[in-house]
mmCIF file of C-alpha atoms in Angstrom:
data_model
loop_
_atom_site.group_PDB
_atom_site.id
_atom_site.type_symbol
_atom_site.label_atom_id
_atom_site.label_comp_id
_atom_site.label_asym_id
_atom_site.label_seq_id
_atom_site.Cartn_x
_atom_site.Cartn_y
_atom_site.Cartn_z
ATOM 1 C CA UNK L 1 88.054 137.622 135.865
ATOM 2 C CA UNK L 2 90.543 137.402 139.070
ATOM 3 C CA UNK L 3 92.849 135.106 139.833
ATOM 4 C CA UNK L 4 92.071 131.256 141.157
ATOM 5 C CA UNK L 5 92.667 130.845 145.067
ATOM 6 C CA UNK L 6 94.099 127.878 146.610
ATOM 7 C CA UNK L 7 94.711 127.391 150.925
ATOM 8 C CA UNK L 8 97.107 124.945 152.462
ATOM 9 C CA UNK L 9 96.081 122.131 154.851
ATOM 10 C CA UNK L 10 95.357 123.193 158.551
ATOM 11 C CA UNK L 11 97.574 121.201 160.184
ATOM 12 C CA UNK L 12 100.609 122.204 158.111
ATOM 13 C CA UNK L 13 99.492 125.828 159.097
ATOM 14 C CA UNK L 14 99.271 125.069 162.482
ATOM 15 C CA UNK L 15 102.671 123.608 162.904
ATOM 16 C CA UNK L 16 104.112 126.290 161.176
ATOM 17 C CA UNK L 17 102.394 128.262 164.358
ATOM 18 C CA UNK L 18 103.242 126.198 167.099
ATOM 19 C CA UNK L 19 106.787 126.726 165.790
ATOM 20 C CA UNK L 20 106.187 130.366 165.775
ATOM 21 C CA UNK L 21 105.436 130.491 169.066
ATOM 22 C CA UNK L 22 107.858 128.376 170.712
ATOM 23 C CA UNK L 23 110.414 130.682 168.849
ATOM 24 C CA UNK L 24 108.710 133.565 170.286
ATOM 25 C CA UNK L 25 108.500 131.617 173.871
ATOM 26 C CA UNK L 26 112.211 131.347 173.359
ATOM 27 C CA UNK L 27 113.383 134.944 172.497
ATOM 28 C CA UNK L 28 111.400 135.963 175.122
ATOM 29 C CA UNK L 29 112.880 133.850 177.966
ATOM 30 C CA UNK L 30 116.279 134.670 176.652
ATOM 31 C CA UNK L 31 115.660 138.560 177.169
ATOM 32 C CA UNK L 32 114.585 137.966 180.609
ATOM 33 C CA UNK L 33 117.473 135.905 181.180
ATOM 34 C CA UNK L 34 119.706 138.451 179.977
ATOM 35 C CA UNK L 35 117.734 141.278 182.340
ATOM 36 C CA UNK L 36 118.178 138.668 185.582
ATOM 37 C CA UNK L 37 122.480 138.744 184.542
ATOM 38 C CA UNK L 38 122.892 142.569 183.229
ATOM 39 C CA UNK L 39 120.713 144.109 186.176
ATOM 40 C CA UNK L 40 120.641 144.097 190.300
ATOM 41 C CA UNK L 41 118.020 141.659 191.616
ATOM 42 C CA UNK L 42 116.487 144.561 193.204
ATOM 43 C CA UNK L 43 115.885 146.336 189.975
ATOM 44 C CA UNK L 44 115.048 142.764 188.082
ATOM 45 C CA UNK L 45 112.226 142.367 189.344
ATOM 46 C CA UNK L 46 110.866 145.793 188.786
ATOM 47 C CA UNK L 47 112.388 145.810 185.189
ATOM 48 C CA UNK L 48 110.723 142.055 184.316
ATOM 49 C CA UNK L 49 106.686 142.636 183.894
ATOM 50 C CA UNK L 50 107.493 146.086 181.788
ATOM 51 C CA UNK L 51 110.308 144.542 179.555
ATOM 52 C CA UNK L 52 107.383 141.806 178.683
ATOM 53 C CA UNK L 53 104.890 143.930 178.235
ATOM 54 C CA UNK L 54 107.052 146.289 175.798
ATOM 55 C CA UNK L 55 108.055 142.921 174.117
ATOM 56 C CA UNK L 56 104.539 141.337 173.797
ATOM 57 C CA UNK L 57 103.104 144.903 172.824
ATOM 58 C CA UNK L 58 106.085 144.930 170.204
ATOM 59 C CA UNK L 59 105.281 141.366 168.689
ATOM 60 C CA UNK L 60 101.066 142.243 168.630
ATOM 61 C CA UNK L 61 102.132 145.605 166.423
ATOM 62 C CA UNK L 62 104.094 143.629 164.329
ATOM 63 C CA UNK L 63 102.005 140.826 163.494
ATOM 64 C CA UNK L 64 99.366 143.041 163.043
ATOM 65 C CA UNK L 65 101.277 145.075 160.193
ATOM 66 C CA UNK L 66 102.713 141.890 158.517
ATOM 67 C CA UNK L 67 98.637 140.493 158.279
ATOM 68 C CA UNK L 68 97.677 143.792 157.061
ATOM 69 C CA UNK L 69 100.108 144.045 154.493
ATOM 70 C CA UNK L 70 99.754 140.162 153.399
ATOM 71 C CA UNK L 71 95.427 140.951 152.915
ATOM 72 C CA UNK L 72 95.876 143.660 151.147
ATOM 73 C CA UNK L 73 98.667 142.083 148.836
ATOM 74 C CA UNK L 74 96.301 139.063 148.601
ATOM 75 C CA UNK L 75 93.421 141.040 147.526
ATOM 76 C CA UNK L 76 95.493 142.730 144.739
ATOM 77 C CA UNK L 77 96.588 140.122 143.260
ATOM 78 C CA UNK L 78 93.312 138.394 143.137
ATOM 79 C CA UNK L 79 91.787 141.131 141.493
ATOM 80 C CA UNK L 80 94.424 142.085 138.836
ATOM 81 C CA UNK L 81 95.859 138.349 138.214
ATOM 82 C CA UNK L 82 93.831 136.671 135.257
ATOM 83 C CA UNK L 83 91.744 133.599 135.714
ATOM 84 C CA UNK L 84 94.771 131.594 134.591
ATOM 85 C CA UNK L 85 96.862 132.463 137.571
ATOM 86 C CA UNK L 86 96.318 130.498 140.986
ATOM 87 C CA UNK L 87 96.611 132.484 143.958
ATOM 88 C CA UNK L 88 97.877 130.585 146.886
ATOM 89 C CA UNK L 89 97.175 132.128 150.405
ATOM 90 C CA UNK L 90 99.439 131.448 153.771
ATOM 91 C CA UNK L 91 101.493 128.766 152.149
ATOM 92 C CA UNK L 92 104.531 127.798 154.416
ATOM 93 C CA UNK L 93 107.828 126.803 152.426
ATOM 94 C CA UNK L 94 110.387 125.987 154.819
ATOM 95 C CA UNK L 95 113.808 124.707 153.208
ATOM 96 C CA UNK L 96 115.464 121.769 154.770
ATOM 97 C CA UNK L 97 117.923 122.992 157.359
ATOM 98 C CA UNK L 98 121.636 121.851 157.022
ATOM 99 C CA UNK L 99 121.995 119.609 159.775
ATOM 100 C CA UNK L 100 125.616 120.151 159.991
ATOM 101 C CA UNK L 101 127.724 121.816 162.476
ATOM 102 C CA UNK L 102 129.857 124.629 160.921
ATOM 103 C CA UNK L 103 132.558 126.231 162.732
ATOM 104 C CA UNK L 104 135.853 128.526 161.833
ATOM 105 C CA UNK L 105 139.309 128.990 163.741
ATOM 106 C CA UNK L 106 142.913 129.151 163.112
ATOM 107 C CA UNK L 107 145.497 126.458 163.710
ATOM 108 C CA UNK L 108 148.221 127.921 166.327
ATOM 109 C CA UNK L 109 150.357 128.765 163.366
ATOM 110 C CA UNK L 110 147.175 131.068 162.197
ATOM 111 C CA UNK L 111 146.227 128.615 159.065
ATOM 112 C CA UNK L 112 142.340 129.874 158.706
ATOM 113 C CA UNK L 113 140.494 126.570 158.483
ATOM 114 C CA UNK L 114 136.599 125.296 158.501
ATOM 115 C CA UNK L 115 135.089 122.664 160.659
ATOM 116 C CA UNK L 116 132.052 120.504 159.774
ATOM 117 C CA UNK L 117 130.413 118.234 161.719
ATOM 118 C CA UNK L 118 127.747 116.068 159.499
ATOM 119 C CA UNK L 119 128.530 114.208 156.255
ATOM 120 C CA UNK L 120 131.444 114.192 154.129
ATOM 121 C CA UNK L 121 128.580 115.729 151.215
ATOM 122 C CA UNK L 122 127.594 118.372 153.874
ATOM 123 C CA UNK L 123 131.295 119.371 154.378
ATOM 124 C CA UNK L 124 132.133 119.145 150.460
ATOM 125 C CA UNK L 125 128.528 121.482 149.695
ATOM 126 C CA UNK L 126 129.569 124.013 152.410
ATOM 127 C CA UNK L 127 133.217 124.265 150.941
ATOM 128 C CA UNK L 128 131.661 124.765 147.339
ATOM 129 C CA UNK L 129 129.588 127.778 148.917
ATOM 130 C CA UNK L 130 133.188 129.059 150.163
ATOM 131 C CA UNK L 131 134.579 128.454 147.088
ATOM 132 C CA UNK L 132 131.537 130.680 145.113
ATOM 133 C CA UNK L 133 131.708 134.002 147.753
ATOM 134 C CA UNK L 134 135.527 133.819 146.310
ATOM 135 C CA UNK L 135 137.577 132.361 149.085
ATOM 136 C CA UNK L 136 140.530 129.514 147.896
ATOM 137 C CA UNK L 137 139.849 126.348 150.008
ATOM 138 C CA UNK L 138 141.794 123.162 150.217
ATOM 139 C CA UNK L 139 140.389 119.741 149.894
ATOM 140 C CA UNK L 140 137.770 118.426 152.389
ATOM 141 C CA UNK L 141 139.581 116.072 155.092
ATOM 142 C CA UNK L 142 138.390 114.218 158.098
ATOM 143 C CA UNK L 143 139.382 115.174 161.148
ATOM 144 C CA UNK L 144 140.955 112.227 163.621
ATOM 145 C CA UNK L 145 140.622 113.242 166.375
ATOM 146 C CA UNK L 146 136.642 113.969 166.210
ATOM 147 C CA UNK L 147 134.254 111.241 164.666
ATOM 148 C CA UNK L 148 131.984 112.794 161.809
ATOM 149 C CA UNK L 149 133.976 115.852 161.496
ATOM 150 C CA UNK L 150 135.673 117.021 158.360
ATOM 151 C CA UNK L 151 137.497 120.042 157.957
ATOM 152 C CA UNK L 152 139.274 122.222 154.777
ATOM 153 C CA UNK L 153 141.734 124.921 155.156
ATOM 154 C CA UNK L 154 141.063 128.413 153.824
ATOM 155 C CA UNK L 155 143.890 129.582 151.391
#
């Protein structure tokens, strides 16, 4: 008997779209932008209607493999789950973004150092991921000169 299927509330789903497409919306203008600075004005305007076709011809093909290729996954494991397995279809998990500001330099003397803008507990959590790809850091300190911004050197 296949597997049990489940679908996620609308709105969620169309959020999750809306986003979609204002990233899209946003890549978009960004190419054009950088057409209008790399290229002649006198070429621009030629180049602009057949870069966005190429890039909205680009998107369709893509989308239209990535829904192919989620169906047919979808209909195979409905049909070779058992009845105790619940298939859920389009489900958007979206982790919480870290809403702090990271950035790296050097001090004049060349000291390699981190910057965080956020919480003390965003700046202590980012230097623990430092810390596990291997790097030595220093203790998390707050910067004076910049309100909510911590920083930890990079030994």
């Amino acid at each position: 008997m296949p597997a049990r299927v489940m679908h996620q509330n609308k709105e969620i789903k169309e959020l999750f779209r809306q986003r979609i497409q204002e990233k899209i919306a946003r890549e978009k203008e960004a190419m054009q932008k950088r057409i209008d600075e790399e290229l002649p004005s006198w070429i621009s305007w030629a180049i602009m209607p057949l870069a966005g076709y190429a890039f909205d011809s680009k998107r369709r093909r893509d989308s239209d493999k990535g829904e192919g290729g989620e169906g047919q996954a979808s209909v195979n494991f409905w049909l070779f789950l058992s009845r105790d397995w619940i298939l859920v279809n389009d489900v958007v998990l979206e982790p919480e973004p870290c809403k702090a500001d990271v950035k790296t330099g050097r001090t004049k003397n060349g000291r390699p150092y981190v910057n965080v803008t956020g919480s003390r507990e965003d700046a202590e959590n980012i230097r623990k991921v430092y810390e596990e790809k291997g790097y030595n850091t220093g203790t998390v300190q707050k910067d004076r000169y910049t309100k909510g911004t911590w920083f930890f050197y990079l030994e």
